[in-house]
Short mmCIF file of C-alpha atoms in Angstrom, two decimals:
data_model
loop_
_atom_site.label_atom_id
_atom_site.label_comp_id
_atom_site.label_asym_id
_atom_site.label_seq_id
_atom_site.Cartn_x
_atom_site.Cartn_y
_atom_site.Cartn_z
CA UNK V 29 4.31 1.27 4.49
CA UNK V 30 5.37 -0.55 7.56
CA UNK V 31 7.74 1.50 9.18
CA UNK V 32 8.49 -1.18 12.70
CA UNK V 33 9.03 -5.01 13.04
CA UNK V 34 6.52 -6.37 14.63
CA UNK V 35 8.32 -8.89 17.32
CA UNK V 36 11.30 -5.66 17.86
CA UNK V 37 12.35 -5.46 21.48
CA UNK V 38 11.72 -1.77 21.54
CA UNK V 39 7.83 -2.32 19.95
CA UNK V 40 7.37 -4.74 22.84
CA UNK V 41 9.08 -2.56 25.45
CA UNK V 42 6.67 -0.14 24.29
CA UNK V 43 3.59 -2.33 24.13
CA UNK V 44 3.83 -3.20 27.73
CA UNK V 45 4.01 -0.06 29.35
CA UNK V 46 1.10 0.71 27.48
CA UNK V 47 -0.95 -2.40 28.68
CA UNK V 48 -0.15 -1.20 32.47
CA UNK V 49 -2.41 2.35 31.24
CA UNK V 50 -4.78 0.31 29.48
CA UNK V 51 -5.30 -1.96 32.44
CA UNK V 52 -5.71 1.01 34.85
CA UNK V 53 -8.64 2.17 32.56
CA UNK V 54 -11.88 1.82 34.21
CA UNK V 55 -14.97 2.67 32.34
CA UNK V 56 -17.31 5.29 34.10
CA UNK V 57 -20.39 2.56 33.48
CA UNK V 58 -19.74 -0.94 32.78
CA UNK V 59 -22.17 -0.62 30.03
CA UNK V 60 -24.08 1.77 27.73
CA UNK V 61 -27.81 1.38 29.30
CA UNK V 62 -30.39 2.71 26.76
CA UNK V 63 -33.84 3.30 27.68
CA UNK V 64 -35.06 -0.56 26.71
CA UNK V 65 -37.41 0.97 24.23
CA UNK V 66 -35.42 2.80 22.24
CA UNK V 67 -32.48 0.51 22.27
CA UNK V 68 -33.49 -1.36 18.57
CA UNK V 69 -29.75 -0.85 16.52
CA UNK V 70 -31.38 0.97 13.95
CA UNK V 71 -33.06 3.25 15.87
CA UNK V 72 -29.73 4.14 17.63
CA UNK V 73 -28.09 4.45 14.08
CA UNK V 74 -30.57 5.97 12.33
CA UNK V 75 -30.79 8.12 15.96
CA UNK V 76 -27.30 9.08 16.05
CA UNK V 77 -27.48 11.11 12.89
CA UNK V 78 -30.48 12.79 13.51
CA UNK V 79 -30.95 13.99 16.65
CA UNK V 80 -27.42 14.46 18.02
CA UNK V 81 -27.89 17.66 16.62
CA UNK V 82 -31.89 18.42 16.30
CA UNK V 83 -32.44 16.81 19.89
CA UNK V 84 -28.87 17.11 21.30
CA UNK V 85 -30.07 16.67 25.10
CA UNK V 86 -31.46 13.12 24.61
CA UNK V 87 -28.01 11.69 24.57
CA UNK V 88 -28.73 11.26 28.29
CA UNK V 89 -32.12 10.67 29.92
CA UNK V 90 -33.39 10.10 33.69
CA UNK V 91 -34.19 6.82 34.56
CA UNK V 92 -37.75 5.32 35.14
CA UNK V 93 -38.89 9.23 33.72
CA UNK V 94 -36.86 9.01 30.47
CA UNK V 95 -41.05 9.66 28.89
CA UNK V 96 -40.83 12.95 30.38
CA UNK V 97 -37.23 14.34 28.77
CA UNK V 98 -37.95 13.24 25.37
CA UNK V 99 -41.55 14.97 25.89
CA UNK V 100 -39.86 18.23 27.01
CA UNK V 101 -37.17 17.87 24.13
CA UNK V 102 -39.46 17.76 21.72
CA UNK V 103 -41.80 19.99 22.78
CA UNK V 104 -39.07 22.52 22.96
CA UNK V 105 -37.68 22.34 19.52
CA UNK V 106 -41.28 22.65 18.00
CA UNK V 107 -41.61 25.72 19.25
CA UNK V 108 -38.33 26.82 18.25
CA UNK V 109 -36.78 27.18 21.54
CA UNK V 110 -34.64 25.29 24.06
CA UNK V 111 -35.18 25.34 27.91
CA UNK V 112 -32.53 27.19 29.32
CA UNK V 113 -32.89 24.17 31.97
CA UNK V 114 -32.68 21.77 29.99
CA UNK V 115 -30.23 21.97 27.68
CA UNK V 116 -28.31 25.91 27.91
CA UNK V 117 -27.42 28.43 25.35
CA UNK V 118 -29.02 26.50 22.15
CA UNK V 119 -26.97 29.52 20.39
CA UNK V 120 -23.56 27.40 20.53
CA UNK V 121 -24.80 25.18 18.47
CA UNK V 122 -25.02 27.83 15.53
CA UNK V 123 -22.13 29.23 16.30
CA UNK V 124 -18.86 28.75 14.56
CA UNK V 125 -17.21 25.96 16.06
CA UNK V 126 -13.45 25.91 15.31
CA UNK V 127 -11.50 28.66 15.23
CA UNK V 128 -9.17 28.13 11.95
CA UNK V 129 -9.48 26.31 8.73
CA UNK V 130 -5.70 25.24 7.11
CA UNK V 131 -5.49 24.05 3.56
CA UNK V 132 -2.91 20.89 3.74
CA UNK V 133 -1.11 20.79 0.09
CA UNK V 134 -0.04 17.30 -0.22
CA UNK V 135 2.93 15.12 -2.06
CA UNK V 136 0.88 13.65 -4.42
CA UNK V 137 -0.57 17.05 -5.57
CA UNK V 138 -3.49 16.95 -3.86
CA UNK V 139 -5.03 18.62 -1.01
CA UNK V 140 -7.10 18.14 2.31
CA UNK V 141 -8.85 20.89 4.93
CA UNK V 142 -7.58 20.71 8.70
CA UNK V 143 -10.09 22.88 11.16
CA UNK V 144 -8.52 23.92 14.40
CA UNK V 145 -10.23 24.08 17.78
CA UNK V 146 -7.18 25.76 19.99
CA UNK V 147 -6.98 25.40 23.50
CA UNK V 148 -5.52 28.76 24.26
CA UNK V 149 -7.71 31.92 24.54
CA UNK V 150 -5.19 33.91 22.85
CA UNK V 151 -5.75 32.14 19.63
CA UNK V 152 -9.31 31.73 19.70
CA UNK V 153 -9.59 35.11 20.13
CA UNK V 154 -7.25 36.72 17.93
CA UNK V 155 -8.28 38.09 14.44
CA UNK V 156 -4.65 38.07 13.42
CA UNK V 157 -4.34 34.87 10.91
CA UNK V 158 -2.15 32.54 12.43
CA UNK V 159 1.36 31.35 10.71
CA UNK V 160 1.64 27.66 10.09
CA UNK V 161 3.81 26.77 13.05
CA UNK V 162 1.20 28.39 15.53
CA UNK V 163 -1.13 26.57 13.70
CA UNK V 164 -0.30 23.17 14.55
CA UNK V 165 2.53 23.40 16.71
CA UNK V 166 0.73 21.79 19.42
CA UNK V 167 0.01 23.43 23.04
CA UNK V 168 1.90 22.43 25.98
CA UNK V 169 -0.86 20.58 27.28
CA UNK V 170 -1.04 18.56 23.28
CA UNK V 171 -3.12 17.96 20.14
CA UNK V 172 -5.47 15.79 19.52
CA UNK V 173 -6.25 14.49 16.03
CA UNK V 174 -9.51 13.57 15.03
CA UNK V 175 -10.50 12.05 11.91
CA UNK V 176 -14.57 11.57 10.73
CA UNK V 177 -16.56 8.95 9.18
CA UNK V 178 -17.27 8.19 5.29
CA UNK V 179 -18.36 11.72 3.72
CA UNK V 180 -18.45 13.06 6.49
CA UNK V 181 -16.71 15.90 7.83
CA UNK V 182 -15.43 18.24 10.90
CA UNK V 183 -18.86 19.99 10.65
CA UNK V 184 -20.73 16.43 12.08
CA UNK V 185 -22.06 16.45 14.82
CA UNK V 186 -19.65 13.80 16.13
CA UNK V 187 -16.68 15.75 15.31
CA UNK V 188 -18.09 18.34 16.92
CA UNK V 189 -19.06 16.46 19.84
CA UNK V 190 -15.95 14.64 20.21
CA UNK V 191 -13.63 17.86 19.61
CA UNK V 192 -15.64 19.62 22.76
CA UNK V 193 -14.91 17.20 25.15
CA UNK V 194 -11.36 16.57 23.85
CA UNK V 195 -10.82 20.30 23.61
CA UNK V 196 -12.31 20.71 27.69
CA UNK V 197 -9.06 18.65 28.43
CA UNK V 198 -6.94 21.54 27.27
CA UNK V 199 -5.83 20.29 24.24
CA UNK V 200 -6.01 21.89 20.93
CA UNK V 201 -7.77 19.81 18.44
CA UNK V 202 -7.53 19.19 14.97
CA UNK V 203 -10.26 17.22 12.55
CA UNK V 204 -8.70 16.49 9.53
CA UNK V 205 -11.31 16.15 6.79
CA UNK V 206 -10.70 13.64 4.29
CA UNK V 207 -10.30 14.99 1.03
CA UNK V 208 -13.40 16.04 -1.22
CA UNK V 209 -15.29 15.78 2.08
CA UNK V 210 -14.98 19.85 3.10
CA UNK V 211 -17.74 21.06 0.48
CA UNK V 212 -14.94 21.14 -2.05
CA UNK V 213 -13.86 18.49 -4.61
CA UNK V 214 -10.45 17.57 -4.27
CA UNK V 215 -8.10 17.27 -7.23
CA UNK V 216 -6.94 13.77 -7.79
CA UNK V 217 -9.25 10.76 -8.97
CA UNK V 218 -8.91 8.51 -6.23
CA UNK V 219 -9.08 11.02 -3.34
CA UNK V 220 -9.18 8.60 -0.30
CA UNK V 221 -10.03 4.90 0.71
CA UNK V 222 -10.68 3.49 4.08
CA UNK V 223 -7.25 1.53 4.22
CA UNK V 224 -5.63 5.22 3.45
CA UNK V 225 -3.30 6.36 5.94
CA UNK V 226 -1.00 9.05 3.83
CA UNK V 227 -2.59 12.17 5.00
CA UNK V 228 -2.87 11.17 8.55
CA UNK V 229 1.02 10.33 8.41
CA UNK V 230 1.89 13.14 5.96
CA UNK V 231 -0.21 15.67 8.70
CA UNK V 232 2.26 14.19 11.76
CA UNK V 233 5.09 14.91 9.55
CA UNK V 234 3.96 18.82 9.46
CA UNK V 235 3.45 18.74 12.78
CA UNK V 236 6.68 17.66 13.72
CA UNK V 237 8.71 19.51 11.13
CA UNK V 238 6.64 22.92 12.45
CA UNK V 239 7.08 22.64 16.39
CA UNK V 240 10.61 21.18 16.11
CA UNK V 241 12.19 22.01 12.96
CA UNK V 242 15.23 20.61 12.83
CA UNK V 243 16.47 20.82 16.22
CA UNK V 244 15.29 18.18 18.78
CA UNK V 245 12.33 16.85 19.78
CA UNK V 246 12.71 15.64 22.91
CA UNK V 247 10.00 18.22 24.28
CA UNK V 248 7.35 17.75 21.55
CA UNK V 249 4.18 17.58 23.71
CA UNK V 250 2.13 14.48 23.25
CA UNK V 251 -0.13 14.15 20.27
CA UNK V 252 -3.51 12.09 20.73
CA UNK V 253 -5.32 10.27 17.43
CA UNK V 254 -8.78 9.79 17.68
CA UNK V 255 -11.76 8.26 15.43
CA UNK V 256 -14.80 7.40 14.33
CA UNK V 257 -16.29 4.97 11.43
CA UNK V 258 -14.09 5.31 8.56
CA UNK V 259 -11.93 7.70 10.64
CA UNK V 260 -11.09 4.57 12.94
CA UNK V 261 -10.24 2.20 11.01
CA UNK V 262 -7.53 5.01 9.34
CA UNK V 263 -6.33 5.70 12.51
CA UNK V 264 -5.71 1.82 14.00
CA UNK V 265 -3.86 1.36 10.45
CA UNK V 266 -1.48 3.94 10.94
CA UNK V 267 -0.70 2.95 14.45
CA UNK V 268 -0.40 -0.57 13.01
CA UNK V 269 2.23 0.81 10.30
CA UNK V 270 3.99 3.21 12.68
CA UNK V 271 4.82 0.47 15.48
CA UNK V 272 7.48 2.08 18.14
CA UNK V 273 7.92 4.98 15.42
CA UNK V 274 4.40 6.35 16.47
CA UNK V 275 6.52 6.70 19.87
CA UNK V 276 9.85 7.87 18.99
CA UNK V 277 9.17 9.80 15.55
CA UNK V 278 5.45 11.59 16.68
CA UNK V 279 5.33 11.58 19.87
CA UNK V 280 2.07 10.10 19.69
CA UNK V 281 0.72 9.09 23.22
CA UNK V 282 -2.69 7.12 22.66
CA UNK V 283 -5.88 6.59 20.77
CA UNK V 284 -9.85 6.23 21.23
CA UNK V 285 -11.72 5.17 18.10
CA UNK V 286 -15.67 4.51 18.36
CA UNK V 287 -17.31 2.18 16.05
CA UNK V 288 -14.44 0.85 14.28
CA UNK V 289 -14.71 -1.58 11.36
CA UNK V 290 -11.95 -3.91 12.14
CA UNK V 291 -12.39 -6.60 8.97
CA UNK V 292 -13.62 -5.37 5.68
CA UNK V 293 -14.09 -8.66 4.02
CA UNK V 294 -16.94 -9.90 7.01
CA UNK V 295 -18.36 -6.62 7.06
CA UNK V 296 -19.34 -6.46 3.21
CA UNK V 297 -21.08 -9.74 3.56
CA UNK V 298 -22.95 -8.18 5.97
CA UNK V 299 -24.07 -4.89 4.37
CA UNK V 300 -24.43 -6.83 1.06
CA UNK V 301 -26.85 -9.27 2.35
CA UNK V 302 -30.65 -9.27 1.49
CA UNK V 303 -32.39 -7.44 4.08
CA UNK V 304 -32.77 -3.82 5.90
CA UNK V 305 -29.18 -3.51 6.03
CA UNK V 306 -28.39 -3.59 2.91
CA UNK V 307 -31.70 -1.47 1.51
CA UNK V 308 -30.85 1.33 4.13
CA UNK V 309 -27.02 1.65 4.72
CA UNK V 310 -25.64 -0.70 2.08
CA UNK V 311 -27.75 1.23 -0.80
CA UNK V 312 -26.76 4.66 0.69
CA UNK V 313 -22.95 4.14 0.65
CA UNK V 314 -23.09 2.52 -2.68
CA UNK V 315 -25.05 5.45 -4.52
CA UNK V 316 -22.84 7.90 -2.19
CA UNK V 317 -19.62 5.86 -4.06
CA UNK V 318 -21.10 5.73 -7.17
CA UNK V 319 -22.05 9.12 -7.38
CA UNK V 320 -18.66 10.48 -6.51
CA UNK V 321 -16.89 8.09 -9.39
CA UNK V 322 -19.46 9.67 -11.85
CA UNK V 323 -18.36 12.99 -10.87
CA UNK V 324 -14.61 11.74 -10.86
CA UNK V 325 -15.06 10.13 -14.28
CA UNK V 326 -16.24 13.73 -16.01
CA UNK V 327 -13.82 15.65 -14.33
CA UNK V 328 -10.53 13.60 -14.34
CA UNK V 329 -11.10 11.27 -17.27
CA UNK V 330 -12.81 14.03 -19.06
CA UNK V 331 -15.77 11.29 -19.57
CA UNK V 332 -14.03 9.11 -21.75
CA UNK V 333 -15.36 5.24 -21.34
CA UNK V 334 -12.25 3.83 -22.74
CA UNK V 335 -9.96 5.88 -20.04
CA UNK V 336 -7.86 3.37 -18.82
CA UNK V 337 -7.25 4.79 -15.40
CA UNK V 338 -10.23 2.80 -13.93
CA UNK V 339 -12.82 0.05 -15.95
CA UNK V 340 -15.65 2.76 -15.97
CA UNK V 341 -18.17 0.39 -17.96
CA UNK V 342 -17.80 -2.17 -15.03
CA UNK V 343 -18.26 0.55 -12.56
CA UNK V 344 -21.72 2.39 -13.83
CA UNK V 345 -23.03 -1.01 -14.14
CA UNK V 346 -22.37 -2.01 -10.68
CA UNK V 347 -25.24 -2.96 -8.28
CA UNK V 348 -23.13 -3.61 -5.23
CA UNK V 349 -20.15 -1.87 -2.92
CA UNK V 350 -17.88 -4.68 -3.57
CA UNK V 351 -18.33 -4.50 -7.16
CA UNK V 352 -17.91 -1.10 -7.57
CA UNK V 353 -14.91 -0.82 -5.68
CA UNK V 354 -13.40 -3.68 -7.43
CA UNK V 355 -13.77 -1.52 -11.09
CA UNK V 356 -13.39 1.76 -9.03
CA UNK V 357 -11.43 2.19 -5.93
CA UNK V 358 -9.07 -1.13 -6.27
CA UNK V 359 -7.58 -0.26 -9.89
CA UNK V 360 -6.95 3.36 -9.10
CA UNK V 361 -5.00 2.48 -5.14
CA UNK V 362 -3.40 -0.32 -6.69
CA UNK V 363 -5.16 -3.39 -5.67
CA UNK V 364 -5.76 -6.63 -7.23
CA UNK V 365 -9.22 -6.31 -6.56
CA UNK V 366 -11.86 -5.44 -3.82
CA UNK V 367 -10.39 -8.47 -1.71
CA UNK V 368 -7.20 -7.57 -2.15
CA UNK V 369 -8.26 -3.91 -1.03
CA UNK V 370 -10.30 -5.02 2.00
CA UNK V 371 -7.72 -7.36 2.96
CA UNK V 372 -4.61 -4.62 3.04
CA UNK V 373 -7.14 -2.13 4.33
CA UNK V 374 -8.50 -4.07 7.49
CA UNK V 375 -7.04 -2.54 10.52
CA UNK V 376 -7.41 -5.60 12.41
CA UNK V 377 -4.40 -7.29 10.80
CA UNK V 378 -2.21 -4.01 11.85
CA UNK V 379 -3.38 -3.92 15.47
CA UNK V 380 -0.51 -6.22 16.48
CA UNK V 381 1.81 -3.34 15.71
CA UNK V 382 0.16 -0.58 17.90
CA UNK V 383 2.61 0.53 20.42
CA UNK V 384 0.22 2.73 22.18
CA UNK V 385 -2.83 2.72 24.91
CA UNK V 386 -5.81 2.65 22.95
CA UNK V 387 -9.66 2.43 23.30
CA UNK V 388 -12.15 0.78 20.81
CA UNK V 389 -15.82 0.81 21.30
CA UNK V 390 -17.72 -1.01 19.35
CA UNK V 391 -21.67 -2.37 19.66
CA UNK V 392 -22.49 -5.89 19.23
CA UNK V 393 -25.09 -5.02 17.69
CA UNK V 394 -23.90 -2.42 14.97
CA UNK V 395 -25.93 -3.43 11.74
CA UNK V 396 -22.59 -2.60 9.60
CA UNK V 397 -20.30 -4.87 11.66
CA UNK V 398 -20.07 -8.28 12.21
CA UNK V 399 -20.21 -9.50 15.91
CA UNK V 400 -18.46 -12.23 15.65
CA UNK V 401 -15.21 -10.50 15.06
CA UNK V 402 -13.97 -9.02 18.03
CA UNK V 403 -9.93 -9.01 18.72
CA UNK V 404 -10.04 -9.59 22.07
CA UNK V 405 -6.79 -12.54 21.52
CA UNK V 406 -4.89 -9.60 20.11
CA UNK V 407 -5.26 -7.06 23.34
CA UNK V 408 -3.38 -7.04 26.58
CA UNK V 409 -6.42 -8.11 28.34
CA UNK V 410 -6.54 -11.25 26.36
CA UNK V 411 -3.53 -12.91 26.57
CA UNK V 412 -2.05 -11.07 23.57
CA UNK V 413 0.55 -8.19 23.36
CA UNK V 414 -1.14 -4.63 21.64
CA UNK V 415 -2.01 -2.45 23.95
CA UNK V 416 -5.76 -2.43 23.57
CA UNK V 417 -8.86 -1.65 25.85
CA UNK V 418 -11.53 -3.41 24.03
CA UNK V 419 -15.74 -2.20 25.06
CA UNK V 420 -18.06 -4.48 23.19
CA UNK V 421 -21.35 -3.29 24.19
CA UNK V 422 -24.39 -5.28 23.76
CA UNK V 423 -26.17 -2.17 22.59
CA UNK V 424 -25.76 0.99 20.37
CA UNK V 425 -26.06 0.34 17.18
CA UNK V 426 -23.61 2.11 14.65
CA UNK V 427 -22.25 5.47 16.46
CA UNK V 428 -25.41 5.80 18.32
CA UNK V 429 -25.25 5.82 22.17
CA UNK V 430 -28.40 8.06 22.52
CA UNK V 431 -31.14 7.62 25.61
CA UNK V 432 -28.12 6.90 28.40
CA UNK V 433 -30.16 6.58 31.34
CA UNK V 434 -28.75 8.44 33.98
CA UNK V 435 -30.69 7.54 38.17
CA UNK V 436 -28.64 10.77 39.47
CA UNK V 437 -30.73 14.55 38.75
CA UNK V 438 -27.74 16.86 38.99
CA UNK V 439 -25.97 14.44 36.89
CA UNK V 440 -27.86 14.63 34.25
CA UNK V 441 -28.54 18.35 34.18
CA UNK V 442 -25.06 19.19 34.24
CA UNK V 443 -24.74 16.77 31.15
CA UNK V 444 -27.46 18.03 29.20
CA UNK V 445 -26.24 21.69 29.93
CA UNK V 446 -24.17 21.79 26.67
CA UNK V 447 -25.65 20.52 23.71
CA UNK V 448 -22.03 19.32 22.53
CA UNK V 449 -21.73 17.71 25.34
CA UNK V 450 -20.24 14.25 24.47
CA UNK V 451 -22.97 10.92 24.70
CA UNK V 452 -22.05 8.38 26.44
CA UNK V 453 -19.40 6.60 23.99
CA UNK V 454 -17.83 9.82 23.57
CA UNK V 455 -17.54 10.28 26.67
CA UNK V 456 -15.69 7.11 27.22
CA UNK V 457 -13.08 8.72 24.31
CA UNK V 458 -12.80 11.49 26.12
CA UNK V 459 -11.85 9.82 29.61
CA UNK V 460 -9.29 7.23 28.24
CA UNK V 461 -7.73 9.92 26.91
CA UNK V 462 -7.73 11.81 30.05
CA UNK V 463 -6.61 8.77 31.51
CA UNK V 464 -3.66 8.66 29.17
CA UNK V 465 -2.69 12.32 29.13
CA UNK V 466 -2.71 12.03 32.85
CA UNK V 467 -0.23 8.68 33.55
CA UNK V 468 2.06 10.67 30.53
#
């Protein structure tokens, strides 16, 4: 689905006017500081799901007195209250979040929910139902597009943290959920994959089509792609595939992608390996996987074990990701097998195609992720050409970031004012994009 050549002029004209953002880019901290107790990987993971929303304010904690916050935090939601001090109107976090839910009807006769977050009062405040070119024709200021993690969704806590800050910038934002993944089933049998970039590309399309039609689009405001998990390694695909055309087609400005999986093939021998790993997460994502092809299997191959669509026997007998997406996922996408899948799907062998700025943060220690594999060859910053700033830090675990310590008071009462306000990769998103939007 390539749509650029990889060594074209205009790709590389491209490429290095992004590396001169890129290399402008200077983190706020040079590196996530957790409090050194709470810093274990799975803790952070684990962490990262569960209290971004129950204990949103420990994303950030003083230094030296950290005890004292999580005490307070605590204490606080036990009794069923927040400080006002600490943490603001708790109420925001119950109340609806984005403004406008869209129903995307797709080529292949499928579908996929887009929730907007607009930046303009008049639309987040009007009970009139908006037509589809208000919808996503982007503000002046632009859109940002952010896609979730595996089975997740826009409702996360993530997306919603992530949308906030993007959405403080004065852009409208739009988290496309993947399909199946809004609380309703989607249609078709396959649904989505991780190496799956047709919505995301079909949604750019719309967008384009709606604020220009068919008259120019010279004065398309930027559009922004940003994601997380899953959602990354979508995103760093379709940049991959786009090449200058994410440029000259979109209008597409830059990207910041948190915990992104890069290689496919290294990180299933590390999920599949004996251990906590692969009890925990790998066990979780396979019965998550396995349970959806079950439901798949009744519904669109009215539960017939001969259907030839997908080897079903192989599949229900499957102890392991990789085996169940080799009976599964790689006969219904079209792959030879699951190494044929993870090997087409693996954004890392697309990132020589990006033709935009664009962040990746990534723990060394993420327990879903191999280490080892870090692109830093490909980026600007490392003697190659995509225009990549690359944050490998040594703690965090998988899309954690909780227990920042922060030396400065005001500092960190003004960021634990707003429950949604971002932690401290997020926050790192949120800047580069800043940083990008601004040198536009």
């Amino acid at each position: 689905k390539s749509t650029t050549t990889k060594d074209s002029k205009v790709l590389r004209h491209y490429q290095k006017e992004a590396s001169n953002i890129v290399t402008s880019f200077i983190p706020t901290r040079d590196h996530f500081d957790p409090v050194p107790i709470l810093n274990n990987h799975h803790f952070q993971t684990i962490g990262g799901v569960v209290l971004r929303k129950s204990l949103p304010t420990l994303k950030y904690v003083k230094k030296d007195d950290w005890m004292s916050c999580v005490i307070q935090a605590v204490g606080s939601t036990i009794q069923g209250k927040e400080s006002n001090d600490l943490i603001g109107d708790s109420d925001c976090l119950k109340r609806k979040f984005w403004d406008e839910r869209e129903r995307i009807e797709t080529p292949d006769g499928d579908w996929f929910h887009a929730d907007y977050k607009y930046a303009m009062n008049m639309k987040q405040n009007s009970k009139e139902k908006l037509s589809p070119q208000q919808r996503s024709s982007p503000s002046t200021n632009g859109l940002l597009i952010l896609l979730h993690g595996m089975e997740s969704s826009s409702e996360s806590g993530l997306s919603k943290e992530l949308a906030n800050g993007y959405h403080k910038l004065g852009l409208d934002v739009v988290c496309l959920n993947l399909r199946g993944c809004s609380g309703i089933p989607n249609d078709t049998l396959g649904g989505y994959h991780i190496g799956f970039t047709d919505d995301l590309r079909y949604f750019l399309s719309l967008v384009k089509s709606r604020h220009c039609g068919g008259g120019s689009d010279e004065n398309m405001p930027p559009i922004y792609l940003s994601g997380f998990s899953f959602g990354s390694n979508v995103v760093l695909k379709a940049l991959g595939e786009l090449g200058e055309s994410a440029i000259d087609e979109y209008s597409i400005q830059g990207a910041a992608l948190a915990s992104a999986p890069l290689d496919l093939t290294s990180n299933q021998l590390i999920l599949e390996a004996p251990g906590f790993t692969r009890q925990v997460y790998g066990n979780n994502m396979f019965n998550l996987l396995k349970a959806k092809m079950q439901y798949k299997f009744e519904t669109n191959c009215d539960g017939d074990i001969n259907t030839d669509k997908f080897d079903y026997p192989r599949a229900i007998s499957a102890t392991t990701i990789s085996q169940l997406e080799d009976a599964y996922i790689a006969p219904i996408f079209g792959f030879d097998s699951y190494l044929d899948y993870y090997q087409k799907s693996s954004s890392i062998f697309f990132l020589d195609g990006i033709a935009v700025p664009t962040l990746i943060i990534n723990a060394k220690d993420d327990p879903f992720f191999d280490p080892n594999v870090w692109p830093v060859d490909k980026s600007c910053e490392g003697g190659g050409n995509a225009p990549l700033k690359l944050i490998h830090s040594e703690k965090g675990g998988h899309l954690g970031f909780l227990f920042h310590q922060i030396e400065d008071e005001d500092e960190l009462l003004n960021l634990q004012s707003d429950p949604l306000s971002p932690s401290w990769c997020s926050a790192e998103c949120v800047r580069f994009i800043d940083h990008v939007h601004s040198a536009a």
